Tab-separated table of C-alpha atoms in Angstrom:
chain	number	residue	atom	x	y	z
H	512	GLN	CA	6.270	0.796	-18.210
H	513	LYS	CA	5.268	0.894	-14.574
H	514	GLU	CA	1.614	1.229	-13.722
H	515	VAL	CA	2.243	4.206	-11.425
H	516	GLU	CA	5.155	6.606	-11.696
H	517	GLN	CA	6.340	9.069	-9.085
H	518	ASN	CA	9.386	11.239	-8.809
H	519	SER	CA	11.372	9.590	-6.015
H	520	GLY	CA	12.764	12.936	-4.841
H	521	PRO	CA	13.970	13.825	-2.357
H	522	LEU	CA	11.817	16.923	-2.286
H	523	SER	CA	12.756	19.570	0.255
H	524	VAL	CA	10.573	22.530	1.187
H	525	PRO	CA	10.866	25.095	3.976
H	526	GLU	CA	8.374	25.027	6.821
H	527	GLY	CA	5.198	26.893	5.885
H	528	ALA	CA	5.642	26.414	2.143
H	529	ILE	CA	3.470	24.408	-0.245
H	530	ALA	CA	4.724	20.941	-1.158
H	531	SER	CA	3.595	19.563	-4.510
H	532	LEU	CA	3.732	15.837	-5.195
H	533	ASN	CA	2.940	14.325	-8.569
H	534	CYS	CA	1.958	10.950	-9.939
H	535	THR	CA	1.104	9.554	-13.362
H	536	TYR	CA	-0.569	6.255	-14.159
H	537	SER	CA	-0.720	4.122	-17.270
H	538	ASP	CA	-4.148	2.458	-17.289
H	539	ARG	CA	-6.955	4.698	-18.559
H	540	GLY	CA	-9.453	2.333	-16.959
H	541	SER	CA	-8.227	3.133	-13.459
H	542	GLN	CA	-11.095	4.122	-11.223
H	543	SER	CA	-9.875	5.266	-7.840
H	544	PHE	CA	-6.839	7.149	-6.653
H	545	PHE	CA	-5.261	7.446	-3.242
H	546	TRP	CA	-2.441	9.157	-1.435
H	547	TYR	CA	-0.717	7.452	1.482
H	548	ARG	CA	1.935	8.753	3.830
H	549	GLN	CA	4.608	6.387	5.110
H	550	TYR	CA	7.027	7.262	7.873
H	551	SER	CA	10.288	5.361	7.988
H	552	GLY	CA	9.757	1.913	9.481
H	553	LYS	CA	5.982	2.316	9.585
H	554	SER	CA	3.136	1.145	7.373
H	555	PRO	CA	1.270	3.367	4.875
H	556	GLU	CA	-1.364	5.679	6.311
H	557	LEU	CA	-4.249	6.878	4.142
H	558	ILE	CA	-4.344	10.644	3.584
H	559	MET	CA	-6.796	11.208	0.745
H	560	SER	CA	-8.898	9.414	-1.813
H	561	ILE	CA	-10.190	10.925	-5.047
H	562	TYR	CA	-12.523	9.377	-7.568
H	563	SER	CA	-13.529	12.109	-10.032
H	564	ASN	CA	-11.784	14.834	-11.981
H	565	GLY	CA	-11.009	18.040	-10.171
H	566	ASP	CA	-9.831	19.005	-6.733
H	567	LYS	CA	-10.630	17.557	-3.332
H	568	GLU	CA	-9.589	19.400	-0.207
H	569	ASP	CA	-9.155	18.053	3.316
H	570	GLY	CA	-7.547	20.416	5.778
H	571	ARG	CA	-4.043	21.272	4.570
H	572	PHE	CA	-4.196	18.629	1.843
H	573	THR	CA	-5.601	18.981	-1.683
H	574	ALA	CA	-5.712	16.104	-4.137
H	575	GLN	CA	-6.082	16.855	-7.828
H	576	LEU	CA	-7.117	14.377	-10.511
H	577	ASN	CA	-6.963	14.758	-14.282
H	578	LYS	CA	-8.055	11.527	-15.935
H	579	ALA	CA	-7.467	12.841	-19.466
H	580	SER	CA	-3.819	13.436	-18.632
H	581	GLN	CA	-3.671	10.384	-16.318
H	582	TYR	CA	-2.262	12.572	-13.610
H	583	VAL	CA	-2.816	12.827	-9.862
H	584	SER	CA	-1.228	15.320	-7.529
H	585	LEU	CA	-1.171	16.144	-3.838
H	586	LEU	CA	-0.609	19.628	-2.471
H	587	ILE	CA	0.337	20.129	1.155
H	588	ARG	CA	-0.160	23.688	2.352
H	589	ASP	CA	1.650	25.202	5.336
H	590	SER	CA	4.062	22.270	5.389
H	591	GLN	CA	5.236	21.176	8.826
H	592	PRO	CA	8.339	19.200	9.825
H	593	SER	CA	5.962	16.405	10.868
H	594	ASP	CA	4.946	16.095	7.198
H	595	SER	CA	8.438	14.754	6.433
H	596	ALA	CA	7.779	11.254	5.119
H	597	THR	CA	7.453	9.244	1.923
H	598	TYR	CA	4.235	9.859	0.012
H	599	LEU	CA	2.824	6.974	-1.977
H	600	CYS	CA	0.397	7.338	-4.853
H	601	ALA	CA	-1.938	4.355	-5.319
H	602	VAL	CA	-4.243	3.604	-8.223
H	603	ASN	CA	-7.029	1.049	-8.322
H	604	THR	CA	-7.584	-0.970	-11.482
H	605	GLY	CA	-10.014	-3.839	-11.210
H	606	ASN	CA	-9.263	-5.762	-8.023
H	607	GLN	CA	-5.739	-4.495	-7.685
H	608	PHE	CA	-4.020	-1.518	-6.188
H	609	TYR	CA	-0.839	-0.336	-7.835
H	610	PHE	CA	1.542	1.790	-5.811
H	611	GLY	CA	4.267	4.096	-6.980
H	612	THR	CA	7.711	3.911	-5.402
H	613	GLY	CA	6.952	7.030	-3.381
H	614	THR	CA	8.307	10.560	-3.130
H	615	SER	CA	10.439	11.427	-0.127
H	616	LEU	CA	9.512	14.807	1.348
H	617	THR	CA	11.602	16.729	3.848
H	618	VAL	CA	10.200	19.877	5.457
H	619	ILE	CA	13.018	22.031	6.745
H	620	PRO	CA	12.307	24.003	9.965
T	666	GLY	CA	-11.852	1.192	17.120
T	667	ALA	CA	-9.203	-1.438	16.573
T	668	GLY	CA	-7.260	-1.265	13.349
T	669	VAL	CA	-5.686	-4.002	11.288
T	670	SER	CA	-3.323	-6.159	13.304
T	671	GLN	CA	-0.577	-8.465	12.099
T	672	SER	CA	1.570	-11.052	13.784
T	673	PRO	CA	4.349	-11.656	14.244
T	674	ARG	CA	5.787	-8.186	13.773
T	675	TYR	CA	9.224	-9.632	13.053
T	676	LYS	CA	10.196	-13.062	11.810
T	677	VAL	CA	13.633	-14.470	11.133
T	678	ALA	CA	13.659	-17.708	9.171
T	679	LYS	CA	16.441	-19.867	7.906
T	680	ARG	CA	16.414	-20.504	4.200
T	681	GLY	CA	14.181	-23.457	3.450
T	682	GLN	CA	11.895	-23.004	6.460
T	683	ASP	CA	8.156	-22.456	6.145
T	684	VAL	CA	6.576	-19.354	7.680
T	685	ALA	CA	3.000	-18.272	8.391
T	686	LEU	CA	2.002	-14.623	8.726
T	687	ARG	CA	-1.315	-13.655	10.259
T	688	CYS	CA	-3.607	-10.725	9.580
T	689	ASP	CA	-6.653	-9.623	11.595
T	690	PRO	CA	-8.616	-7.081	9.543
T	691	ILE	CA	-10.813	-4.309	10.879
T	692	SER	CA	-14.025	-5.871	12.163
T	693	GLY	CA	-16.658	-6.024	9.450
T	694	HIS	CA	-14.285	-5.326	6.563
T	695	VAL	CA	-15.114	-7.677	3.735
T	696	SER	CA	-12.034	-7.094	1.620
T	697	LEU	CA	-8.492	-8.068	2.566
T	698	PHE	CA	-5.285	-7.525	0.650
T	699	TRP	CA	-1.718	-8.750	1.050
T	700	TYR	CA	1.259	-6.757	-0.205
T	701	GLN	CA	5.007	-7.230	-0.231
T	702	GLN	CA	7.189	-4.172	0.279
T	703	ALA	CA	10.905	-4.248	-0.407
T	704	LEU	CA	13.166	-1.548	0.991
T	705	GLY	CA	12.805	1.715	-0.919
T	706	GLN	CA	9.892	0.449	-2.989
T	707	GLY	CA	6.142	0.843	-2.886
T	708	PRO	CA	3.949	-2.049	-1.774
T	709	GLU	CA	3.486	-4.725	-4.429
T	710	PHE	CA	0.104	-6.441	-4.650
T	711	LEU	CA	0.079	-10.145	-3.807
T	712	THR	CA	-3.518	-11.265	-3.401
T	713	TYR	CA	-7.082	-10.106	-2.649
T	714	PHE	CA	-9.955	-11.693	-0.739
T	715	GLN	CA	-13.565	-10.697	-0.652
T	716	ASN	CA	-14.963	-12.450	2.401
T	717	GLU	CA	-13.567	-16.003	2.145
T	718	ALA	CA	-13.182	-15.962	-1.633
T	719	GLN	CA	-9.737	-15.334	-3.060
T	720	LEU	CA	-10.649	-13.238	-6.083
T	721	ASP	CA	-7.161	-12.397	-7.309
T	722	LYS	CA	-3.862	-14.105	-6.598
T	723	SER	CA	-2.024	-12.891	-9.640
T	724	GLY	CA	0.634	-11.105	-7.581
T	725	LEU	CA	1.876	-14.165	-5.696
T	726	PRO	CA	5.481	-14.503	-6.909
T	727	SER	CA	5.652	-18.282	-6.942
T	728	ASP	CA	3.779	-21.420	-5.932
T	729	ARG	CA	5.653	-21.272	-2.629
T	730	PHE	CA	3.282	-18.507	-1.597
T	731	PHE	CA	-0.199	-19.399	-0.419
T	732	ALA	CA	-2.910	-17.327	1.279
T	733	GLU	CA	-6.174	-18.267	2.889
T	734	ARG	CA	-9.084	-16.643	4.679
T	735	PRO	CA	-11.314	-19.605	5.511
T	736	GLU	CA	-13.985	-17.833	7.570
T	737	GLY	CA	-13.886	-14.480	5.875
T	738	SER	CA	-12.088	-12.753	8.724
T	739	VAL	CA	-8.525	-13.654	9.758
T	740	SER	CA	-6.131	-14.376	6.915
T	741	THR	CA	-2.838	-16.248	6.806
T	742	LEU	CA	-0.091	-15.831	4.244
T	743	LYS	CA	2.140	-18.892	4.106
T	744	ILE	CA	5.531	-19.038	2.446
T	745	GLN	CA	7.037	-22.454	1.955
T	746	ARG	CA	10.758	-23.184	1.606
T	747	THR	CA	11.716	-19.546	2.165
T	748	GLN	CA	14.434	-17.995	0.031
T	749	GLN	CA	16.565	-14.922	0.682
T	750	GLU	CA	14.655	-12.956	-1.946
T	751	ASP	CA	11.518	-13.400	0.188
T	752	SER	CA	12.979	-10.990	2.760
T	753	ALA	CA	10.648	-8.009	2.837
T	754	VAL	CA	7.868	-6.394	4.841
T	755	TYR	CA	4.532	-8.121	4.314
T	756	LEU	CA	1.612	-5.751	4.667
T	757	CYS	CA	-2.025	-6.590	5.121
T	758	ALA	CA	-4.799	-4.098	4.384
T	759	SER	CA	-8.561	-4.245	4.717
T	760	SER	CA	-11.420	-2.348	3.148
T	761	SER	CA	-15.093	-2.074	3.990
T	762	ALA	CA	-16.054	-2.692	0.383
T	763	GLY	CA	-14.391	-3.833	-2.805
T	764	GLY	CA	-10.997	-3.099	-4.278
T	765	ALA	CA	-11.951	0.377	-5.453
T	766	HIS	CA	-12.331	1.654	-1.932
T	767	GLU	CA	-10.022	2.972	0.730
T	768	GLN	CA	-7.691	0.448	2.296
T	769	TYR	CA	-6.275	0.578	5.800
T	770	PHE	CA	-2.959	-1.052	6.508
T	771	GLY	CA	-1.699	-3.082	9.418
T	772	PRO	CA	1.772	-2.538	10.902
T	773	GLY	CA	3.340	-5.222	8.719
T	774	THR	CA	5.516	-8.252	9.361
T	775	ARG	CA	9.195	-7.847	8.621
T	776	LEU	CA	10.523	-11.173	7.339
T	777	THR	CA	14.247	-11.774	7.204
T	778	VAL	CA	15.483	-14.975	5.598
T	779	THR	CA	19.052	-15.892	6.517
């Protein structure tokens, strides 16, 4: 079983819609959770971090964490074509970060 | 301010050659991580430094891989006797604190072994 699981997609949403990205993790001892965006041919760019249960909002982005269900999600409101990228979920356990394989998002104008 | 930088950005090596990849972290960041990213996959952890101490090297795929950070700043990832399966993007990331905190990535080095 992989440490971090994501639906690889592709996920397509129309411009202006809400995009919902999901991630599950296997280690209950995981402490910190992150969402990164990666454009094709570029390196990952940090979008959000979340450390405690509940929601965390930053602009158009909302991260949600449910440690009991070992589930992390990212909502993107008012999706824009520039949001088209691969979204990576990352989970910290001890000294290591585990990344999912990423979900490819396409926002259709 | 300046972000994480890596050099070279691209490296082509013949099988069996040794390569050295350099990472300059964000100034003042104590933690430094190396990752390997294959096409279509997420980054895979290789090793972690806190200052000059290598605290975790459990992700290094073989003893051909070696990393160092002698003065707690710049780090070098060395791959000896490169193999075709070593072809990947090697990413470096730094963090202002320990592994539980936000990491910022450099642009990566794309290694192609022919």
